[in-house]
Short mmCIF file of C-alpha atoms in Angstrom, two decimals:
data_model
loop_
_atom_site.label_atom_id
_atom_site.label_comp_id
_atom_site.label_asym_id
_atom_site.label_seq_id
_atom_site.Cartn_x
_atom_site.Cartn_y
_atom_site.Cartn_z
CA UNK A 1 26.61 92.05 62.03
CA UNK A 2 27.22 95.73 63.15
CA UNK A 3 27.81 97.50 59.70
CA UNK A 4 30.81 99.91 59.58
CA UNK A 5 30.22 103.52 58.83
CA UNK A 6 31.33 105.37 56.13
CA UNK A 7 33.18 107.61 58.19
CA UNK A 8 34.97 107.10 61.79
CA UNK A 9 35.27 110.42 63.35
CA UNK A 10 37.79 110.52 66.11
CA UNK A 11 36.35 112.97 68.96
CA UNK A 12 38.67 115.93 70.25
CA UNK A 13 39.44 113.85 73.08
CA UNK A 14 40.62 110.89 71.74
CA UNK A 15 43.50 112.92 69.65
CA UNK A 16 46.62 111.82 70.73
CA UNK A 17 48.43 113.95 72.83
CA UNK A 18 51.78 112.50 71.88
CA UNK A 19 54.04 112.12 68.79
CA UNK A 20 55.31 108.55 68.40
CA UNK A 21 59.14 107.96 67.14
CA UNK A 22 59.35 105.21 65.46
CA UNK A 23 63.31 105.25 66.57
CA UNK A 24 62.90 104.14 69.78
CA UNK A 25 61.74 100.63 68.83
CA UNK A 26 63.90 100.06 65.88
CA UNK A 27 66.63 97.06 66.25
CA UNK A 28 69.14 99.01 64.71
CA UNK A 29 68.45 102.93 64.32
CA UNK A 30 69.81 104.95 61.19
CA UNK A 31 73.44 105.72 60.61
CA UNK A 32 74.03 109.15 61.59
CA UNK A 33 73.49 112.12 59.73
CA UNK A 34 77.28 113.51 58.89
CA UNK A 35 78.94 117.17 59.56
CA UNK A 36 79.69 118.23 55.72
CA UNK A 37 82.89 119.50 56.61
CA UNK A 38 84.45 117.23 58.50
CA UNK A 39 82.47 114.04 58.14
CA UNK A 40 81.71 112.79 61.18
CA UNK A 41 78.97 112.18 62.74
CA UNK A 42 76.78 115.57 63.20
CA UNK A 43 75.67 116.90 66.87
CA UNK A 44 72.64 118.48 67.69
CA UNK A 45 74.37 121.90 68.45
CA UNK A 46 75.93 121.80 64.78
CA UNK A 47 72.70 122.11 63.25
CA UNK A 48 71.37 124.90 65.41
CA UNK A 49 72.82 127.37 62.79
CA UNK A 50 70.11 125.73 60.17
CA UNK A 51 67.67 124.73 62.09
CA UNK A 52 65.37 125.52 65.07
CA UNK A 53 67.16 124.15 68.72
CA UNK A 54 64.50 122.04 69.99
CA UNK A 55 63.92 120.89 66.66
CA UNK A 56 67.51 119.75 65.84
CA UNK A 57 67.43 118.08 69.55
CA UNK A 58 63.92 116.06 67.93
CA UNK A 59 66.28 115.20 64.87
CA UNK A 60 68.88 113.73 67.29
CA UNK A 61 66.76 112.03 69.49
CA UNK A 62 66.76 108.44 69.05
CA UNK A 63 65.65 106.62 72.10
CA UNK A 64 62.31 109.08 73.62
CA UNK A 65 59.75 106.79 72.55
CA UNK A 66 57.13 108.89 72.63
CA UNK A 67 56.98 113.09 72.96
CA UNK A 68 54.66 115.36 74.23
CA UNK A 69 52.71 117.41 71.85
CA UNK A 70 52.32 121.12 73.49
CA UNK A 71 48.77 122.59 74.15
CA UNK A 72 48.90 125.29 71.67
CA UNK A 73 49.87 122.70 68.71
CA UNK A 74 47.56 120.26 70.02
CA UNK A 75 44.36 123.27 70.19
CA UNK A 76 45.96 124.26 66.77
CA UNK A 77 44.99 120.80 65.63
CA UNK A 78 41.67 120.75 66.29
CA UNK A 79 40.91 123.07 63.55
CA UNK A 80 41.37 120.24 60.90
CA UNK A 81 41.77 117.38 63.18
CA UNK A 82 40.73 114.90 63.68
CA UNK A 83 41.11 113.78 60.55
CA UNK A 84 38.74 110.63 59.12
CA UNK A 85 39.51 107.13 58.58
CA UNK A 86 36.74 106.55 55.82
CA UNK A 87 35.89 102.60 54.36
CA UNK A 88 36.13 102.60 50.85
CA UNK A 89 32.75 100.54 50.18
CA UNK A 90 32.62 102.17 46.44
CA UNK A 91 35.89 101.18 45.57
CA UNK A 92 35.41 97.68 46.61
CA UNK A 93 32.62 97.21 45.26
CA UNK A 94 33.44 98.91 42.15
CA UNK A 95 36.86 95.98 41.98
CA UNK A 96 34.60 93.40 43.20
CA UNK A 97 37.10 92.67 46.14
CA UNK A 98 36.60 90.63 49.00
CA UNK A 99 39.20 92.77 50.49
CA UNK A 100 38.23 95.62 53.07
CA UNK A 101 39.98 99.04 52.15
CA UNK A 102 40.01 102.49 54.33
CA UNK A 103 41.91 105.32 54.36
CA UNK A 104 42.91 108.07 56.15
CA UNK A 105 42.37 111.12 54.38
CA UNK A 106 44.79 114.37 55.25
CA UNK A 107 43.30 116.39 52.74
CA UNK A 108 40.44 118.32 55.17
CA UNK A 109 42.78 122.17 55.37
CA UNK A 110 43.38 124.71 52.79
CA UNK A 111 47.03 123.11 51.81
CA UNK A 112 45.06 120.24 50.79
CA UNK A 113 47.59 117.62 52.55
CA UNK A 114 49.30 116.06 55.54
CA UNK A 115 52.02 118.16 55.53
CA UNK A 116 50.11 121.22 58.05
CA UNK A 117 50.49 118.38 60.85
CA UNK A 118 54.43 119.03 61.11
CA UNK A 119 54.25 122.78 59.81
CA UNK A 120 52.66 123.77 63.01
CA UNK A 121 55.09 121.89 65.20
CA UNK A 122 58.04 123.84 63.19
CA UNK A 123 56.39 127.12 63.03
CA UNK A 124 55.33 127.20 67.00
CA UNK A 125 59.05 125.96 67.49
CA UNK A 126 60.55 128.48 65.83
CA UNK A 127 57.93 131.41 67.55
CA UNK A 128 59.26 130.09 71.03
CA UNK A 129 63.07 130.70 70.15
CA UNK A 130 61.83 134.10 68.91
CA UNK A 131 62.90 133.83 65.69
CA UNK A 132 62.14 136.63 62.62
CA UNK A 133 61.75 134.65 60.07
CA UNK A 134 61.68 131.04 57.98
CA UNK A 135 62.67 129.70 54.74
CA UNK A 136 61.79 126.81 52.95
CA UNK A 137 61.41 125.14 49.51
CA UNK A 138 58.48 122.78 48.15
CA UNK A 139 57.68 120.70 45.16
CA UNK A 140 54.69 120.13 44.19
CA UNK A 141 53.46 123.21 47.01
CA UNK A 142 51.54 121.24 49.29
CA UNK A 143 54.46 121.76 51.99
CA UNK A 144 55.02 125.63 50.78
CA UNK A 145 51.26 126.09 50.95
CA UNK A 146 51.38 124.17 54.69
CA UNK A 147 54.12 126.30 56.37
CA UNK A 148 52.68 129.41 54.96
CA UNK A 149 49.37 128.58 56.95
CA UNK A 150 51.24 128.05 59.68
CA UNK A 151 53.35 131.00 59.90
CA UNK A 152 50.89 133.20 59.17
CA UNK A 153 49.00 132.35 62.41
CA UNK A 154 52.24 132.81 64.62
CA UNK A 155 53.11 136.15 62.56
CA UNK A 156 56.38 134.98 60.95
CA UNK A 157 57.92 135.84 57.60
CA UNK A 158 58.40 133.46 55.21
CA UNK A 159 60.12 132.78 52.10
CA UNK A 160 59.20 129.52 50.14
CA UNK A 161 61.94 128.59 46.68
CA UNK A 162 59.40 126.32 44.38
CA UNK A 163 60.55 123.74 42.19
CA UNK A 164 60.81 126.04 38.76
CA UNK A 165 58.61 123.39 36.95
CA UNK A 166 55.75 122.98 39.52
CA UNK A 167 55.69 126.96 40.18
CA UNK A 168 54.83 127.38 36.36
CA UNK A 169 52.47 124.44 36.42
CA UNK A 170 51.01 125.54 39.57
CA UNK A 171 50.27 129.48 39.54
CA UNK A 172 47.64 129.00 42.07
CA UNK A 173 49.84 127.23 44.32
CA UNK A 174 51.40 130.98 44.35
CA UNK A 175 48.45 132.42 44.61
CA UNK A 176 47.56 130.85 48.00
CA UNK A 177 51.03 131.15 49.46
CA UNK A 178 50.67 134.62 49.02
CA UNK A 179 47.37 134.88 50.47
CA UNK A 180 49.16 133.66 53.88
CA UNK A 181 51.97 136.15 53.35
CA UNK A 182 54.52 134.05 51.95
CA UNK A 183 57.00 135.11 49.75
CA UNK A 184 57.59 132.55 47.04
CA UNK A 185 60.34 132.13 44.53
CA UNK A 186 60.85 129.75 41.71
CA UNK A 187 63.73 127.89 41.81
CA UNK A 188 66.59 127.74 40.95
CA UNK A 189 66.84 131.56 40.71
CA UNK A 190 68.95 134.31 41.15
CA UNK A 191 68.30 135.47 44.35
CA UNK A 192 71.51 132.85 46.03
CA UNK A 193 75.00 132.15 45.06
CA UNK A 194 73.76 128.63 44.90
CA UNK A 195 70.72 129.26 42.31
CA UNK A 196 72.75 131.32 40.47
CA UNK A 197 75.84 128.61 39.92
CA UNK A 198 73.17 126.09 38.90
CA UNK A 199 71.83 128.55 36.67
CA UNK A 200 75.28 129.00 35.39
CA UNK A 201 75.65 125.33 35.00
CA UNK A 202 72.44 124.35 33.33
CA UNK A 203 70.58 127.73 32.60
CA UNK A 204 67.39 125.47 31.19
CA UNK A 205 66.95 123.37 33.93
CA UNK A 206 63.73 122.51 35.43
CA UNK A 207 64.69 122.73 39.02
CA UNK A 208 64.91 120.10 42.02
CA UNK A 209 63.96 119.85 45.39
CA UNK A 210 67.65 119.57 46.18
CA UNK A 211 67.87 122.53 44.19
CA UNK A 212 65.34 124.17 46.51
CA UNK A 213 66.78 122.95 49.36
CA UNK A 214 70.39 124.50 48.81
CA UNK A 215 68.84 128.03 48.26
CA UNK A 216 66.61 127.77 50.98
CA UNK A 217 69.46 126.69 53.28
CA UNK A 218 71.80 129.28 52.20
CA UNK A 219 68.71 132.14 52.40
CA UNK A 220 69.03 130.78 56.20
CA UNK A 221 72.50 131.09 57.06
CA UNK A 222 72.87 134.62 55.60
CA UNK A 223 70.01 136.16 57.47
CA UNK A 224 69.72 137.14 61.16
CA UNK A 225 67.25 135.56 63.33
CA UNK A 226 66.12 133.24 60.25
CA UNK A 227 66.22 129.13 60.25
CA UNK A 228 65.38 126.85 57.72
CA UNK A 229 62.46 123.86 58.09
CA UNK A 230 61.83 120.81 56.22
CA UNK A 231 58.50 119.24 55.25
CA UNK A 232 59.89 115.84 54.66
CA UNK A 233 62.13 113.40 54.98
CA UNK A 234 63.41 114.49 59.10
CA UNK A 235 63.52 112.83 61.60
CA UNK A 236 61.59 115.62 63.54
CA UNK A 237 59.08 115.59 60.20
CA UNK A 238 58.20 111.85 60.24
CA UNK A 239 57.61 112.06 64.29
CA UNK A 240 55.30 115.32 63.96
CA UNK A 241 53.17 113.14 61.15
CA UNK A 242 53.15 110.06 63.58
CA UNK A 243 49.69 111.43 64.46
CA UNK A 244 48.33 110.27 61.20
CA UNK A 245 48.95 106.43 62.37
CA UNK A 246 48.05 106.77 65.79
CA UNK A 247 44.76 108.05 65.20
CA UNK A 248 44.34 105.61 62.55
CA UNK A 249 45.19 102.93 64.71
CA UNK A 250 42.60 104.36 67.36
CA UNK A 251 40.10 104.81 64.85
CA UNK A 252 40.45 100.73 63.69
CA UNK A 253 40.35 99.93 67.31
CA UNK A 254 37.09 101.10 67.73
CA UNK A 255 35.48 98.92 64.84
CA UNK A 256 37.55 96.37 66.02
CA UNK A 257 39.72 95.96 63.11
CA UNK A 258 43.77 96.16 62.52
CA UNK A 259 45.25 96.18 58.89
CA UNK A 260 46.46 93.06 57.21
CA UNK A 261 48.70 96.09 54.65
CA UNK A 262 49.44 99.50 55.20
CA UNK A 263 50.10 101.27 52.36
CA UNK A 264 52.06 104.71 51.58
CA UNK A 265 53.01 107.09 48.77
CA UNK A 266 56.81 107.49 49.31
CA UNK A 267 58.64 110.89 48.46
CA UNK A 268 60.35 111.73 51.13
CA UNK A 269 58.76 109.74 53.75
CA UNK A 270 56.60 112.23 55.66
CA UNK A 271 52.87 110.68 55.07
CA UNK A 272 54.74 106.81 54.66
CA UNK A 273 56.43 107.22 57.84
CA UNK A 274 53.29 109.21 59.47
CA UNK A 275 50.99 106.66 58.45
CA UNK A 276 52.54 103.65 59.20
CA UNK A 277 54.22 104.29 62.65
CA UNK A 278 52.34 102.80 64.60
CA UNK A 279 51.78 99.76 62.96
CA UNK A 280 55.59 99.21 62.08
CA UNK A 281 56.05 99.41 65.73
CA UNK A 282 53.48 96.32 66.11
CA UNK A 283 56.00 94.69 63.68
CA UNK A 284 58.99 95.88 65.24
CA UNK A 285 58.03 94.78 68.58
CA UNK A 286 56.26 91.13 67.44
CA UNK A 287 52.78 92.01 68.55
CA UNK A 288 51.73 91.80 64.80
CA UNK A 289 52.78 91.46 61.46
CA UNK A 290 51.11 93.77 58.67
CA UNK A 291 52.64 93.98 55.14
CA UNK A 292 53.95 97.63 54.62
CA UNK A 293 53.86 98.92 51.13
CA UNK A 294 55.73 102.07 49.95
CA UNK A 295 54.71 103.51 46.12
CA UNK A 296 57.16 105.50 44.45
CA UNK A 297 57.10 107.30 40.75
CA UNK A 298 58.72 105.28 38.79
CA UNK A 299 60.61 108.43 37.34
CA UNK A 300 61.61 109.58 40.73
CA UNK A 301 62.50 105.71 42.21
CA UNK A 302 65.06 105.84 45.22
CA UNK A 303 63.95 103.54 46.93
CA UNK A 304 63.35 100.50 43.64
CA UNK A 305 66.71 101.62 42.07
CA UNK A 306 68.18 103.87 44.52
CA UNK A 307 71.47 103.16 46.34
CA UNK A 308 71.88 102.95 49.89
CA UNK A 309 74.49 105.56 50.88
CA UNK A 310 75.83 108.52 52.36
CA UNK A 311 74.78 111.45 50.28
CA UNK A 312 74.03 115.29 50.70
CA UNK A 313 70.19 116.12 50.87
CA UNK A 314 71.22 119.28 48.57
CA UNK A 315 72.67 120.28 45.31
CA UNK A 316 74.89 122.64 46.41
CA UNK A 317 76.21 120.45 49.15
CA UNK A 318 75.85 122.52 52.08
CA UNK A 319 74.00 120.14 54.34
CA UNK A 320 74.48 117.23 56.45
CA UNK A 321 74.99 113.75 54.89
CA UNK A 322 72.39 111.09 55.44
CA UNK A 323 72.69 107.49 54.75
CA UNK A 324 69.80 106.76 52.62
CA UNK A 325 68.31 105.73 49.61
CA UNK A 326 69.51 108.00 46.91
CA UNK A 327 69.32 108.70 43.52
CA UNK A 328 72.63 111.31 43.84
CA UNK A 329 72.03 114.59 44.91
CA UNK A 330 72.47 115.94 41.68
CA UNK A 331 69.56 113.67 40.34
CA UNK A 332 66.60 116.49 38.70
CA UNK A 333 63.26 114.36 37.78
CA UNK A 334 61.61 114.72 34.21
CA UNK A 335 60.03 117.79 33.87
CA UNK A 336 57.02 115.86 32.67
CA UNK A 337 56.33 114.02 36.13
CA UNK A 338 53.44 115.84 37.75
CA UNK A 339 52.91 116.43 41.91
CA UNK A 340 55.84 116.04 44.15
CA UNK A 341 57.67 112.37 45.48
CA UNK A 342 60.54 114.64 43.16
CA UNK A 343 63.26 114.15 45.97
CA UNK A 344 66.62 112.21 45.13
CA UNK A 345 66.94 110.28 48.12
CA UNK A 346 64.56 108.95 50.84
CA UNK A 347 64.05 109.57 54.74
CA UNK A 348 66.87 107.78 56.71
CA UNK A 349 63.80 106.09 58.76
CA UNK A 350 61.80 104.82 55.94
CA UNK A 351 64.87 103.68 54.30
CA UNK A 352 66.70 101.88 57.28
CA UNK A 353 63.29 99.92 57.47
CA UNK A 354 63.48 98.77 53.60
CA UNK A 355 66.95 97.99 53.54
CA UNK A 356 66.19 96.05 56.86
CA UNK A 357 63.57 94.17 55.24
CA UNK A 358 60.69 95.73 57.26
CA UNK A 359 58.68 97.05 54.34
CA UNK A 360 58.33 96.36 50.79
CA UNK A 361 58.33 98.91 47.43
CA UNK A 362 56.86 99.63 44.14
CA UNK A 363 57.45 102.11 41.63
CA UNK A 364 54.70 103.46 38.96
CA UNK A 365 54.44 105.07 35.96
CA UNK A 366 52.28 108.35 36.53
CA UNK A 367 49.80 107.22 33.64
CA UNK A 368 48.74 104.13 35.58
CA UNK A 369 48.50 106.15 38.67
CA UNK A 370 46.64 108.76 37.17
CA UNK A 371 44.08 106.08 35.72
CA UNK A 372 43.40 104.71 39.29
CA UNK A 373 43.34 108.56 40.89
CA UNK A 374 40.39 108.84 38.37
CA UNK A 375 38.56 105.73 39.34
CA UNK A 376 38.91 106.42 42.95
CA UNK A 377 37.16 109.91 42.46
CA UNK A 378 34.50 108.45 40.87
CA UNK A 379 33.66 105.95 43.28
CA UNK A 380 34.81 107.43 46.65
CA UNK A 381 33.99 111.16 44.82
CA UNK A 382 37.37 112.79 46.31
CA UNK A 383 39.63 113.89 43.73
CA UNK A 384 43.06 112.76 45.03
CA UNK A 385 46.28 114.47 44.92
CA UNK A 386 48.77 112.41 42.23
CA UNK A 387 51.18 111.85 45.05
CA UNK A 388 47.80 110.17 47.02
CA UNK A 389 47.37 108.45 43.84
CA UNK A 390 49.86 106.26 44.42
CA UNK A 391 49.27 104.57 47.41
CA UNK A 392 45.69 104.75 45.79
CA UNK A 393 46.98 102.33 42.94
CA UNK A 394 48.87 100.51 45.34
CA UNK A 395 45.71 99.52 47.33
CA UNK A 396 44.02 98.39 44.07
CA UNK A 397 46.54 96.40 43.49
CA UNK A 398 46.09 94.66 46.56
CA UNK A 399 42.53 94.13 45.91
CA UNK A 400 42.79 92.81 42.83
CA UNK A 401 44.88 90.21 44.20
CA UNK A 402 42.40 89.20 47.18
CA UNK A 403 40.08 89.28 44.16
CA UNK A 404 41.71 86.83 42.99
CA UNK A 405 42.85 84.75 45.75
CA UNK A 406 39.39 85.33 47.66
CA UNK A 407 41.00 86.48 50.42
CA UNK A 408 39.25 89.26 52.86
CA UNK A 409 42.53 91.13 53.76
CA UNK A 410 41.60 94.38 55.32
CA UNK A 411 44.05 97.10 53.92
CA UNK A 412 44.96 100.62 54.87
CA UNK A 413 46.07 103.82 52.73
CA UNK A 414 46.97 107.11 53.42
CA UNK A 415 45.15 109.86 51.42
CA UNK A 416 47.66 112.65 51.75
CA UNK A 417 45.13 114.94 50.53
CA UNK A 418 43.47 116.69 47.79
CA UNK A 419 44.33 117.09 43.61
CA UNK A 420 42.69 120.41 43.22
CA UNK A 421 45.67 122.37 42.54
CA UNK A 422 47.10 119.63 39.51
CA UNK A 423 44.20 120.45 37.25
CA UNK A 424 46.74 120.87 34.54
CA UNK A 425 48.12 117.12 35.49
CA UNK A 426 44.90 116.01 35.39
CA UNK A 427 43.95 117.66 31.88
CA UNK A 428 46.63 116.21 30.52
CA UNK A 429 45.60 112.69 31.12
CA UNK A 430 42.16 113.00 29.98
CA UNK A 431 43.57 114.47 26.99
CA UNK A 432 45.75 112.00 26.95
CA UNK A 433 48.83 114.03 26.08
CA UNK A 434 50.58 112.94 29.36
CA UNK A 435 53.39 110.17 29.17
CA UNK A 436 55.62 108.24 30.86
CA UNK A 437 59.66 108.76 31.61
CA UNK A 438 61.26 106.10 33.46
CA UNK A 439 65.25 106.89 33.53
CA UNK A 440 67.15 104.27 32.47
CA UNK A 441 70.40 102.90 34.14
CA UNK A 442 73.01 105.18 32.64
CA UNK A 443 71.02 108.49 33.26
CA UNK A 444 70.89 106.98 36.98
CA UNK A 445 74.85 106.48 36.59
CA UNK A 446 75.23 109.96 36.62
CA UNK A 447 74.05 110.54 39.81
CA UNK A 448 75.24 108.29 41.63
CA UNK A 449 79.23 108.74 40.44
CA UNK A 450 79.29 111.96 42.53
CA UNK A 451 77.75 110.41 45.54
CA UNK A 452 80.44 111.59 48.51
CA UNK A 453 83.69 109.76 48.98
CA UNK A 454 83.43 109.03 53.33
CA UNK A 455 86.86 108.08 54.00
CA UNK A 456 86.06 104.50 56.54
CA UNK A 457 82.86 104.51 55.41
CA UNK A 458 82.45 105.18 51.80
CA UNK A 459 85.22 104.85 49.08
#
């Protein structure tokens, strides 16, 4: 019997030159995304003042199955793509597993994640329309760090609003944002009339992505020639990180195998839905049937005890509605949970599929994940990123239970990318000063009792 490698190396060649959306071949696509003014559903051209054209058009498009990937993005890509699909032969043999694990790790450019594969796409988009400049917010930085890579190679300015928490537990995340020539600002802060009336509200508070979001939005919409870009969650976002499952999927061809599980860490949904496109279309289309596994924090958990509804993807309220899984916009995670998977609600994809019944989820405490982060990097000697870790204990979990069974399931994780810059998160579990919050019902209450009132839709 031929043995595996290690590593499968895709070459240049076989990258795919096309971005996959996952729309195209769903029975029933997502509910709309909603005009916050008047509540109905949004067009394309009412979200060119946020957001780039042809990206807006990507965000509306539900029935191109697949899309061309322009040269430049696709030459841009082969300076950290492809990416590898590695076999975890430590790690199984370190759980004494029947099971067969890989995983694609994302972690192989200086933002240490996933998230560069859509920050190109955004930031050549925007360089087309001619645009001056870009504005953003991140969580945990990976995405901040990302677009900053990427605008600095087309030349265009770019301010990044940081959770308030992560930017102080984070300073190098700064650092390296600033090394692309990104301006980066903890949020909330008192630079927008939306940071400012949170501050008013709740001077102490740790900050949220939603938070994030409404100042980056509003920074937007107040300057000339400048657009705001996501790195999760989209539409456009999830069918720029397609590429992760394709060449996955390409790369398990060409041992001949095909994943019994996919698993992915669930935030937003970039790397879930990135990873697991193509092999949700298999499912979608009957040509196979894989058990997909989303991991949440279970202090963060929209998708386990979320509600499926219309809600704003900001605090202040400024953008379109989605229909998704939500905590309530309003939702702001313990300060104590470290990495990102911080946002209140869930991409409309990724949760159309779940409430469909296409995909499964957990939610974990970040002391269990941090446990199996540390025995992966022991084993498989990359030190994962905690929002990795998750679909990390996820897979363990799986192969415990072939373990058990005796089963040789052959399973499939996304490695978003690196833990370097959470060296503090890390410290604090071998200290073992880091602990678990898991809000309880009535501190969920609260968020979802302001979830939007959609007259027809939503009383």
């Amino acid at each position: 019997m031929k043995k595996i490698p290690h590593r499968i190396y895709l070459t240049e060649d076989q990258m795919p030159k096309q971005w996959y959306n996952l729309r195209a071949d769903m029975k029933e696509i997502p509910d709309p995304m909603l005009n916050p003014q008047t509540f109905k559903p949004a067009t394309a051209e009412e979200l060119y003042p946020v957001f780039c054209e042809e990206l807006a058009k990507q965000e509306m498009d539900d029935s191109t199955r697949y899309v061309d990937i322009p040269e430049e993005i696709q030459e841009f890509y082969k300076m950290f793509r492809p990416s590898p699909l590695i076999r975890a032969y430590n790690l199984e043999e370190a759980l004494g597993t029947p099971a067969k694990i890989y995983y694609k790790f994302e972690g192989n450019n200086t933002s240490g994640s996933h998230k560069l594969n859509s920050a190109v796409a955004q930031a050549y988009y925007a360089k087309e329309q001619g645009l001056k400049s870009l504005t953003t917010e991140t969580g945990a930085g990976q995405w901040g760090t990302a677009l900053a890579e990427a605008c600095s190679y087309y030349n265009i300015p770019l301010t990044v609003y940081m959770v308030k928490c992560s930017y102080e537990q984070k300073p190098f995340r700064k650092a390296i944002i600033e090394t692309f020539d990104g301006n980066i600002i903890p949020s909330p802060s008192t630079t927008t009339n939306a940071g400012r009336a949170i501050l008013e509200k709740d001077p102490d508070t740790t900050g949220s992505l939603g938070c994030a979001i409404s100042e980056a939005v509003e920074k937007a919409v107040t300057t000339e020639g400048c657009k705001y870009v996501l790195g999760s969650v989209l539409n456009q976002v999830l069918l720029h990180q397609s590429i992760i499952g394709l060449e996955s999927k390409i790369a398990m061809e060409s041992i001949d195998e095909y994943p019994d599980i996919v698993i992915g860490c669930a935030g937003g949904g970039s790397n879930l839905g990135g990873v697991i496109a193509p092999f949700m279309q298999d499912k979608l289309t009957g040509k196979a049937n894989p058990m997909i596994i989303a991991v949440e924090p279970a202090s963060c958990p929209s998708l386990t005890r979320g509600r499926y509804a219309y809600d704003f993807c900001d605090v202040g309220k400024i953008t379109p509605l989605a229909r998704m899984y939500t905590l309530g916009s309003s939702f702001v995670p313990s300060a104590n949970h470290a990495g990102g998977l911080r946002y209140h609600g869930m991409s409309p994809i990724v949760s159309k599929l779940y409430h469909d019944g296409y995909m499964e989820a957990i939610s974990v405490e970040q002391t269990k994940v941090f446990e199996a982060a540390t025995l992966f990097a022991k084993h498989e000697t990359i030190l994962p990123a905690p929002e990795s870790a998750h679909a990390i204990y996820g897979a363990i979990e799986e192969a415990l239970k072939c373990k058990e069974s005796g089963e040789e399931k052959t399973i499939l994780f996304g490695l978003t990318g690196t833990g370097y810059f959470d060296m503090m998160a890390y410290e604090s579990y071998l200290k073992g000063t880091m602990t678990d919050y898991i809000p309880t019902d009535e501190d969920l209450e609260k968020g979802f009792s302001e979830l939007p009132k959609v007259l027809g839709i939503q009383e």
